mmCIF file of N, CA and C in Angstrom:
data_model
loop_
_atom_site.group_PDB
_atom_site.id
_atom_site.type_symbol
_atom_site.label_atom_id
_atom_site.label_comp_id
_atom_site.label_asym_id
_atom_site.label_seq_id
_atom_site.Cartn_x
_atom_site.Cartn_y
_atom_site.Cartn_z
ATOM 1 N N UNK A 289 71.563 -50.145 -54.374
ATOM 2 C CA UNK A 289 72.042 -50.364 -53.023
ATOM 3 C C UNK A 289 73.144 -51.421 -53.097
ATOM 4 N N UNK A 290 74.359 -51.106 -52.660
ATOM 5 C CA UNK A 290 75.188 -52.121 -52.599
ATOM 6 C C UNK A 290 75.479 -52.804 -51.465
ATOM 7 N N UNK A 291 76.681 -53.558 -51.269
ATOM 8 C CA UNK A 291 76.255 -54.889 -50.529
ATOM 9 C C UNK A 291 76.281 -54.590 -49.153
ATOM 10 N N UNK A 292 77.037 -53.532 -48.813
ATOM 11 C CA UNK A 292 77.792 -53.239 -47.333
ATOM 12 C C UNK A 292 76.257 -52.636 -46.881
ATOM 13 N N UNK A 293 75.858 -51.427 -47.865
ATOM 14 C CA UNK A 293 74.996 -50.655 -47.775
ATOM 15 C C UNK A 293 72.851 -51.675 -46.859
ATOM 16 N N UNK A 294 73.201 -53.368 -47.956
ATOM 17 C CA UNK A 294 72.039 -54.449 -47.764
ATOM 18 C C UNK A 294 72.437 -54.956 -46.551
ATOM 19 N N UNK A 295 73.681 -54.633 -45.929
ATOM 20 C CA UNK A 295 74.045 -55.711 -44.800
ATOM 21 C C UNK A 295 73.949 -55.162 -43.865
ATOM 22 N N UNK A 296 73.930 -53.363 -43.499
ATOM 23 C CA UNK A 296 73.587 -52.884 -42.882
ATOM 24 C C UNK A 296 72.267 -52.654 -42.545
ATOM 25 N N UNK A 297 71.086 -52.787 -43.325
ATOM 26 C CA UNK A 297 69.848 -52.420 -43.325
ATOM 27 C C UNK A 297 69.528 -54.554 -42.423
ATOM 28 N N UNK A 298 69.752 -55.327 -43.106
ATOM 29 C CA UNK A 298 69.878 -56.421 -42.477
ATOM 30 C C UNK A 298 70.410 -56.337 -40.796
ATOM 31 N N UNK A 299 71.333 -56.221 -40.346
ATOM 32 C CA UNK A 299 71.931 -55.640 -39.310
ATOM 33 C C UNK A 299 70.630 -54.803 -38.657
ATOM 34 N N UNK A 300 70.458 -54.069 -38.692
ATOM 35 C CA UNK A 300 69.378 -52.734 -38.623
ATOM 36 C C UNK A 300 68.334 -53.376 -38.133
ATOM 37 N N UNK A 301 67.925 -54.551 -38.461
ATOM 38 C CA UNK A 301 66.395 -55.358 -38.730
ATOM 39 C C UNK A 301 66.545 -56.362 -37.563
ATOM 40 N N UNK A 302 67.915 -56.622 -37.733
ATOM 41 C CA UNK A 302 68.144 -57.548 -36.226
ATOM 42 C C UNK A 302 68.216 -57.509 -35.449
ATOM 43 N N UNK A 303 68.454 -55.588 -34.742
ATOM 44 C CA UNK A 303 68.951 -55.308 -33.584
ATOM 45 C C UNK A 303 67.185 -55.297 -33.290
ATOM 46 N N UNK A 304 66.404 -53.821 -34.237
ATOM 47 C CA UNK A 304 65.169 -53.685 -34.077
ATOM 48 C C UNK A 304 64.246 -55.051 -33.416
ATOM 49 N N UNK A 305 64.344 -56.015 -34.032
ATOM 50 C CA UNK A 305 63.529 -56.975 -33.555
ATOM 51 C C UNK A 305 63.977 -57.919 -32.241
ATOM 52 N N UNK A 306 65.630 -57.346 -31.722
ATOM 53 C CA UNK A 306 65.854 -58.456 -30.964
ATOM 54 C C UNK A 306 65.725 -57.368 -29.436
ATOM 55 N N UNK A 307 65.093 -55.853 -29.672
ATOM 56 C CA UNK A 307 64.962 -54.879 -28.836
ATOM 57 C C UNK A 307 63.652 -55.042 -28.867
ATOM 58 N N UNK A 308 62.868 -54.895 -29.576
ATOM 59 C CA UNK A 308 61.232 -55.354 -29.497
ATOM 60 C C UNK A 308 61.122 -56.839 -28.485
ATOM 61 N N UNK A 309 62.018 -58.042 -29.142
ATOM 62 C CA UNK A 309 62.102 -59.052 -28.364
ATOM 63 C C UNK A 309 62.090 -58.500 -26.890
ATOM 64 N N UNK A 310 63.186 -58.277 -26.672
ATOM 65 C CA UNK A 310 63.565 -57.921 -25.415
ATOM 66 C C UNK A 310 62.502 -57.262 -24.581
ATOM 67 N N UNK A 311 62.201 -55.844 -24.935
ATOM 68 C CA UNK A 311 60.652 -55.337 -24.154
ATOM 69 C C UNK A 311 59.652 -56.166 -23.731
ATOM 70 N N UNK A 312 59.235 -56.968 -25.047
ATOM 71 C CA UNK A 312 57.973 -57.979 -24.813
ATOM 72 C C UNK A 312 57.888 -59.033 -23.763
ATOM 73 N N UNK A 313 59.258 -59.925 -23.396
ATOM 74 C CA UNK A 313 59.469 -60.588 -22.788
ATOM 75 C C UNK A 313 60.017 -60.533 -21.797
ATOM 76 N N UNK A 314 60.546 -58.887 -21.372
ATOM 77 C CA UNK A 314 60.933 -58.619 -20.258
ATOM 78 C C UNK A 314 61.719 -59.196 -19.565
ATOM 79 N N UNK A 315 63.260 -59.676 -21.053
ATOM 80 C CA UNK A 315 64.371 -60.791 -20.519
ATOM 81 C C UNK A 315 65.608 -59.653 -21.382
ATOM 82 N N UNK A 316 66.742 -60.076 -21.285
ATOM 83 C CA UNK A 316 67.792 -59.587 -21.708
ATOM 84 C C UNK A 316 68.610 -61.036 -22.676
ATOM 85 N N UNK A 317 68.572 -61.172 -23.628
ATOM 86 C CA UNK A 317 69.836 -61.725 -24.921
ATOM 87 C C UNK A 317 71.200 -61.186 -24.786
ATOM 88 N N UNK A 318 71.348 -62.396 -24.895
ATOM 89 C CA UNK A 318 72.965 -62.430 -25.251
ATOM 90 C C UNK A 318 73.555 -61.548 -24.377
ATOM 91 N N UNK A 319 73.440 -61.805 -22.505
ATOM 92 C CA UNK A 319 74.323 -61.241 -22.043
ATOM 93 C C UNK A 319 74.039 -62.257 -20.723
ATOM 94 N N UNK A 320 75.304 -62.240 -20.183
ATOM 95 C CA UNK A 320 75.068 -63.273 -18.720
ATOM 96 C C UNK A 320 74.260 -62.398 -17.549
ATOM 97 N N UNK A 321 73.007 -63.353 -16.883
ATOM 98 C CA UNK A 321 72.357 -62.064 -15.971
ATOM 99 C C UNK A 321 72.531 -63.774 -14.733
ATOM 100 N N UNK A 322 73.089 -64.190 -14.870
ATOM 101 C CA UNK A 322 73.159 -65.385 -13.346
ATOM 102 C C UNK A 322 73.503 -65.069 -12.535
ATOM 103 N N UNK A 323 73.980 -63.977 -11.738
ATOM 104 C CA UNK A 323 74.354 -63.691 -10.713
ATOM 105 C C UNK A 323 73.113 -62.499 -10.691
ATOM 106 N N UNK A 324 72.273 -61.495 -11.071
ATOM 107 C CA UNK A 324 71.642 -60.930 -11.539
ATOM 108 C C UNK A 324 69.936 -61.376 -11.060
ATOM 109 N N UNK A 325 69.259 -60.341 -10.340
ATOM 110 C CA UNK A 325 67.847 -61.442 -9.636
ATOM 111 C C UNK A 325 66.602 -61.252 -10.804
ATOM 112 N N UNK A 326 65.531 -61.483 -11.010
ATOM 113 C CA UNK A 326 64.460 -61.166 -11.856
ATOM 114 C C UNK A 326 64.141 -59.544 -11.992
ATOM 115 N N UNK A 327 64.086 -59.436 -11.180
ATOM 116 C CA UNK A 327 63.798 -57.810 -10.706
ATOM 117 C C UNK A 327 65.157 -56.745 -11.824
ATOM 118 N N UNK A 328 66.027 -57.477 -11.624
ATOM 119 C CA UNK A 328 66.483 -56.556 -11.866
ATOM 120 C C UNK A 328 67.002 -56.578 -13.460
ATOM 121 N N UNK A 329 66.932 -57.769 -14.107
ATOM 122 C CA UNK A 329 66.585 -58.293 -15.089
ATOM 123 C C UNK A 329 65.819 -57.717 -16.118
ATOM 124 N N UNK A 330 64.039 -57.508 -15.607
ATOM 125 C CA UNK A 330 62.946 -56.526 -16.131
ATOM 126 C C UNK A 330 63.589 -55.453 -15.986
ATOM 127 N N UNK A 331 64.055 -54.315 -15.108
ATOM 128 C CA UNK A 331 63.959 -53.245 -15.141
ATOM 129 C C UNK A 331 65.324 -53.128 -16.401
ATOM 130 N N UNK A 332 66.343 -53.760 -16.123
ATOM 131 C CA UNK A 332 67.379 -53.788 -17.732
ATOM 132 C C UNK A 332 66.839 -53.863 -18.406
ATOM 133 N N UNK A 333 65.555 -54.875 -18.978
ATOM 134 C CA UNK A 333 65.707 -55.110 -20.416
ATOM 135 C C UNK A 333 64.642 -53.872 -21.371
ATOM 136 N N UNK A 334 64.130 -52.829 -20.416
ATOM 137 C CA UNK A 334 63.208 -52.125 -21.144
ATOM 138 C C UNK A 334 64.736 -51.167 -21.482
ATOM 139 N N UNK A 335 65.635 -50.810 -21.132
ATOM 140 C CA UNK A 335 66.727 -49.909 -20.949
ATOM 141 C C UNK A 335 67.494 -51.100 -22.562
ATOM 142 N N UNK A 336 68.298 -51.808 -21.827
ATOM 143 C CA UNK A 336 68.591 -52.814 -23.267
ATOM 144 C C UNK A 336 68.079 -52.957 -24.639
ATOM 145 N N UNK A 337 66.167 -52.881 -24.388
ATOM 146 C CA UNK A 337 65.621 -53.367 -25.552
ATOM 147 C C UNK A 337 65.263 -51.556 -26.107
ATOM 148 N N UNK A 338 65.868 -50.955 -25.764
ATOM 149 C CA UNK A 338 65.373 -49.394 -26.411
ATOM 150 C C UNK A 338 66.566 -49.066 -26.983
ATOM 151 N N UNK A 339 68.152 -49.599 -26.370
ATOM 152 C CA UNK A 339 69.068 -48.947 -26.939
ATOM 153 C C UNK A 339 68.889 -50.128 -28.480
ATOM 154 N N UNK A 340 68.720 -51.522 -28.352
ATOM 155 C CA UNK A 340 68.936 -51.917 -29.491
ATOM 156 C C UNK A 340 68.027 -51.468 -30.674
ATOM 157 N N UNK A 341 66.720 -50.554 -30.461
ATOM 158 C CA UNK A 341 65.873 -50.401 -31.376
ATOM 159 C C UNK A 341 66.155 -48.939 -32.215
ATOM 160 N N UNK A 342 67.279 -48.007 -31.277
ATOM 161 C CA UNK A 342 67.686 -46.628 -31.489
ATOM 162 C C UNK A 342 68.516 -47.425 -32.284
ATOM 163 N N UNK A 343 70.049 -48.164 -32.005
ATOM 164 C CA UNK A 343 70.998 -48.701 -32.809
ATOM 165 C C UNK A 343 70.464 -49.227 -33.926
ATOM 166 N N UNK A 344 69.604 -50.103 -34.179
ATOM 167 C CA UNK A 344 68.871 -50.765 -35.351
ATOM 168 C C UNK A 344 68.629 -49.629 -36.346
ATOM 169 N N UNK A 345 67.703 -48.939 -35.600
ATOM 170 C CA UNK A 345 67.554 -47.258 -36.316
ATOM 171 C C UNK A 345 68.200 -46.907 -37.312
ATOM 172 N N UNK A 346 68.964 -46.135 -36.327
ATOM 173 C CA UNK A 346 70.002 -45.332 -36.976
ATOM 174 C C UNK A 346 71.171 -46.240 -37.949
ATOM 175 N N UNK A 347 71.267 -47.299 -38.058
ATOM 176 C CA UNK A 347 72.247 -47.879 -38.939
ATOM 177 C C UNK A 347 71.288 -48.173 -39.991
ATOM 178 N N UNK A 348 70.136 -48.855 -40.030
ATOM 179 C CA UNK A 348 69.169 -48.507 -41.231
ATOM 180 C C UNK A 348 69.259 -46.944 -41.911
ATOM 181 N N UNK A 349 69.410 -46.060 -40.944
ATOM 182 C CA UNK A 349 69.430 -44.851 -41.730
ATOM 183 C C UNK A 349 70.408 -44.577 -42.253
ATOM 184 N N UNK A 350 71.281 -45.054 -41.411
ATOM 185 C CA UNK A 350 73.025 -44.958 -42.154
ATOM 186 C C UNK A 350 72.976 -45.336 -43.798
ATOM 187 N N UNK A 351 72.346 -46.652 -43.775
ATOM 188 C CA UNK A 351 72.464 -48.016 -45.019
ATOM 189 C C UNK A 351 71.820 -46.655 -45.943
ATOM 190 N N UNK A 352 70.495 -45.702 -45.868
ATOM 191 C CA UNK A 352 69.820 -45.036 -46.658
ATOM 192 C C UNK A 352 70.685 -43.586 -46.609
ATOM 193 N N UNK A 353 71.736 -43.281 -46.451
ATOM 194 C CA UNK A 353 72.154 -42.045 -46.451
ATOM 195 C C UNK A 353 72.285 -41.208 -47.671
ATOM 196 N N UNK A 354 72.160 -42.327 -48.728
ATOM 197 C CA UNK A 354 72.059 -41.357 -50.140
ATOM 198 C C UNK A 354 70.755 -41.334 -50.364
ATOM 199 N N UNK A 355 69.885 -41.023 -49.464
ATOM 200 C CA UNK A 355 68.415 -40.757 -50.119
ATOM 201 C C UNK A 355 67.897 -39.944 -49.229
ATOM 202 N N UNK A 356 68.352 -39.434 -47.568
ATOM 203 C CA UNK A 356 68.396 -38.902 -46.953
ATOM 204 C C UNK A 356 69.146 -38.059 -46.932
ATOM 205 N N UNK A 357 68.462 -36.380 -46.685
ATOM 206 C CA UNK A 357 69.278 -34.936 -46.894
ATOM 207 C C UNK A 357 70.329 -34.795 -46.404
ATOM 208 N N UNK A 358 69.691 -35.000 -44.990
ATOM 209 C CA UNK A 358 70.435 -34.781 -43.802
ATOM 210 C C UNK A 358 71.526 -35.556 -43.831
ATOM 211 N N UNK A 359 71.664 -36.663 -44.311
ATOM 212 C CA UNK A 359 72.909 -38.272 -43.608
ATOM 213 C C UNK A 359 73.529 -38.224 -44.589
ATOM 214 N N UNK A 360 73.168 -37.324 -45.743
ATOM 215 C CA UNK A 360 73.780 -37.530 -47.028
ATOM 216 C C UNK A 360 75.171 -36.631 -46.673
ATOM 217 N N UNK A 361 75.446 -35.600 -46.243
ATOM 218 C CA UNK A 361 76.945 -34.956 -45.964
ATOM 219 C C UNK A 361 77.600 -35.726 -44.633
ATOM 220 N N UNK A 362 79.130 -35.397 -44.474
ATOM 221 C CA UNK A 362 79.580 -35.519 -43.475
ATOM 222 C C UNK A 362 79.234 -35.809 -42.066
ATOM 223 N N UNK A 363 78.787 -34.418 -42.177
ATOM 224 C CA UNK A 363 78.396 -34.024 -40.154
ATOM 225 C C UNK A 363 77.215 -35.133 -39.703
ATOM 226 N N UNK A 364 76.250 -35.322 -41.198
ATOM 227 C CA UNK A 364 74.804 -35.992 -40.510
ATOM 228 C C UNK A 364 75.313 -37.545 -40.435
ATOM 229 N N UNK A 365 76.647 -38.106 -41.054
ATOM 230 C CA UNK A 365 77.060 -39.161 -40.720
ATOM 231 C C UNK A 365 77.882 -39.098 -39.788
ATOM 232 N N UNK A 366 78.806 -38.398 -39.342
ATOM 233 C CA UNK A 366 79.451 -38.397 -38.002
ATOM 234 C C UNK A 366 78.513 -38.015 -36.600
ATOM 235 N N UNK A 367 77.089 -37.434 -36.939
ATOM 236 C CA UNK A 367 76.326 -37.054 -36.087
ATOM 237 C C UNK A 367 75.485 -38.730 -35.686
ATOM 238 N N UNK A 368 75.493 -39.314 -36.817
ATOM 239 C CA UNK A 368 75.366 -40.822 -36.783
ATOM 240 C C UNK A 368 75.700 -41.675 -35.885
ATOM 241 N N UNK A 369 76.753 -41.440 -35.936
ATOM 242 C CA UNK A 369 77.725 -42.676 -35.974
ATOM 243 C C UNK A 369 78.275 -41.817 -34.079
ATOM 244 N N UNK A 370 77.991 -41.055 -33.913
ATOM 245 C CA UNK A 370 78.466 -40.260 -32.744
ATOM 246 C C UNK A 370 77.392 -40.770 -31.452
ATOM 247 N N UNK A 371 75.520 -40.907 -32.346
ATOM 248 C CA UNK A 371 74.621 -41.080 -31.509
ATOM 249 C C UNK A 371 75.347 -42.989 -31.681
ATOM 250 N N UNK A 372 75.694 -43.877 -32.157
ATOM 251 C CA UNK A 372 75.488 -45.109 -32.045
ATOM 252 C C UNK A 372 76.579 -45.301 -30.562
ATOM 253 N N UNK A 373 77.569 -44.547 -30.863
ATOM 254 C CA UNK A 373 78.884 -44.681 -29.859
ATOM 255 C C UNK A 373 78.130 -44.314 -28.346
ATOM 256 N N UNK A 374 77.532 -43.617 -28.164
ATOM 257 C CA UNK A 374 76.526 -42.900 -27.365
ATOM 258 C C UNK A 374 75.785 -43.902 -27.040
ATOM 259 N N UNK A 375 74.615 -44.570 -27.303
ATOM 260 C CA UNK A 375 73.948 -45.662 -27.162
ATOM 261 C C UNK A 375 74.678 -47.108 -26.187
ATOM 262 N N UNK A 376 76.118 -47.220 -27.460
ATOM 263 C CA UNK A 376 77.211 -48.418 -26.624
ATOM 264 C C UNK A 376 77.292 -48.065 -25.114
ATOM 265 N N UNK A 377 77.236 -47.151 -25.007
ATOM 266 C CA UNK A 377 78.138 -46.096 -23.681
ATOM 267 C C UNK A 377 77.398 -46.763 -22.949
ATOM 268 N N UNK A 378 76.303 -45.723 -23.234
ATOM 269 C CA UNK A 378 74.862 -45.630 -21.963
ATOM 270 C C UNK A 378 74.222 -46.910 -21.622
ATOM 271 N N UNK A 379 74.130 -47.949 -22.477
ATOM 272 C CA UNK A 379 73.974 -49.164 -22.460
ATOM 273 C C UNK A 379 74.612 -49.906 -21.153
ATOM 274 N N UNK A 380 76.038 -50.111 -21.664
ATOM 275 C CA UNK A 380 77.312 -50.590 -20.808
ATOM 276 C C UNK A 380 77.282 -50.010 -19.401
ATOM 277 N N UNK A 381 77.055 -48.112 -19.104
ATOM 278 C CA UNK A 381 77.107 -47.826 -17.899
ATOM 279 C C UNK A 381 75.796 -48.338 -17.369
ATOM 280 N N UNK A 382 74.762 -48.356 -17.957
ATOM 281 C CA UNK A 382 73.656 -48.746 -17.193
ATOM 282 C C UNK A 382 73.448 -50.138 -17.076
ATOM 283 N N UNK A 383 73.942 -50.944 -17.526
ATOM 284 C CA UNK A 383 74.486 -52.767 -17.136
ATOM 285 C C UNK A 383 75.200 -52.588 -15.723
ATOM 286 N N UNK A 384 76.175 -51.900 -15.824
ATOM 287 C CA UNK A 384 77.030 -52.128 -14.632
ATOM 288 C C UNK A 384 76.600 -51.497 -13.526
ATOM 289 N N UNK A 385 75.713 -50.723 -13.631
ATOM 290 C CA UNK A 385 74.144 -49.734 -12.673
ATOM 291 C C UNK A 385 73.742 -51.200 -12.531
ATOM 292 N N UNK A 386 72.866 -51.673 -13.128
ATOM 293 C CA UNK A 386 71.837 -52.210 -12.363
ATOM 294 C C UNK A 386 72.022 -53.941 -11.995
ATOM 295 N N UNK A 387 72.721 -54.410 -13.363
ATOM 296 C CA UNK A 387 73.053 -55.591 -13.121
ATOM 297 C C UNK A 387 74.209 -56.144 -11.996
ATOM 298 N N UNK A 388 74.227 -57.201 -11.653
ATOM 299 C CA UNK A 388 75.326 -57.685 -10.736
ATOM 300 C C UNK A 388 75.969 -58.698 -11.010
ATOM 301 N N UNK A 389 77.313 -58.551 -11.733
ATOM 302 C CA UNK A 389 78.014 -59.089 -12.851
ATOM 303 C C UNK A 389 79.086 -59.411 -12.070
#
């Protein structure tokens, strides 16, 4: 495993646990929610803490793509890398849904 390949699986481990964070505590990281009431806070961070645990995911799987069938050609890495862009999206539109920024 080389280095890009360890930094991604690292990466991977940080999102996972800071999306677990997030669920458990029913708060949102590293984003401004001050204008933003409690209420609406909880209902983001189960939405927040799921996209970071899909993103964590899938870039761990990325880091393993030579050991995986599927991620090992082209398409299953652009199919990758297509769901992470996807995630950013849905994330961002659903911030500007619920939060009041």
């Amino acid at each position: 495993m080389d280095f890009i390949n360890l930094l991604m699986v690292f990466i991977g481990i940080i999102a996972v646990c800071t999306g677990m964070y997030e669920i458990a505590k029913k708060t949102v990281a590293g984003r401004n929610t001050a204008a933003s009431t409690q209420e609406q806070i909880r209902k983001f961070s189960t939405i927040d803490g799921t996209t970071y645990i899909i993103e964590g995911t899938v870039v761990i799987l990325m880091a393993f793509s030579d050991y995986i069938p599927f991620l090992g050609t082209a398409a299953g890495l652009y199919t990758a890398a297509g769901t992470l862009v996807a995630c950013v999206i849905f994330n961002f539109v659903m911030a500007k849904r619920i939060l009041n920024n």
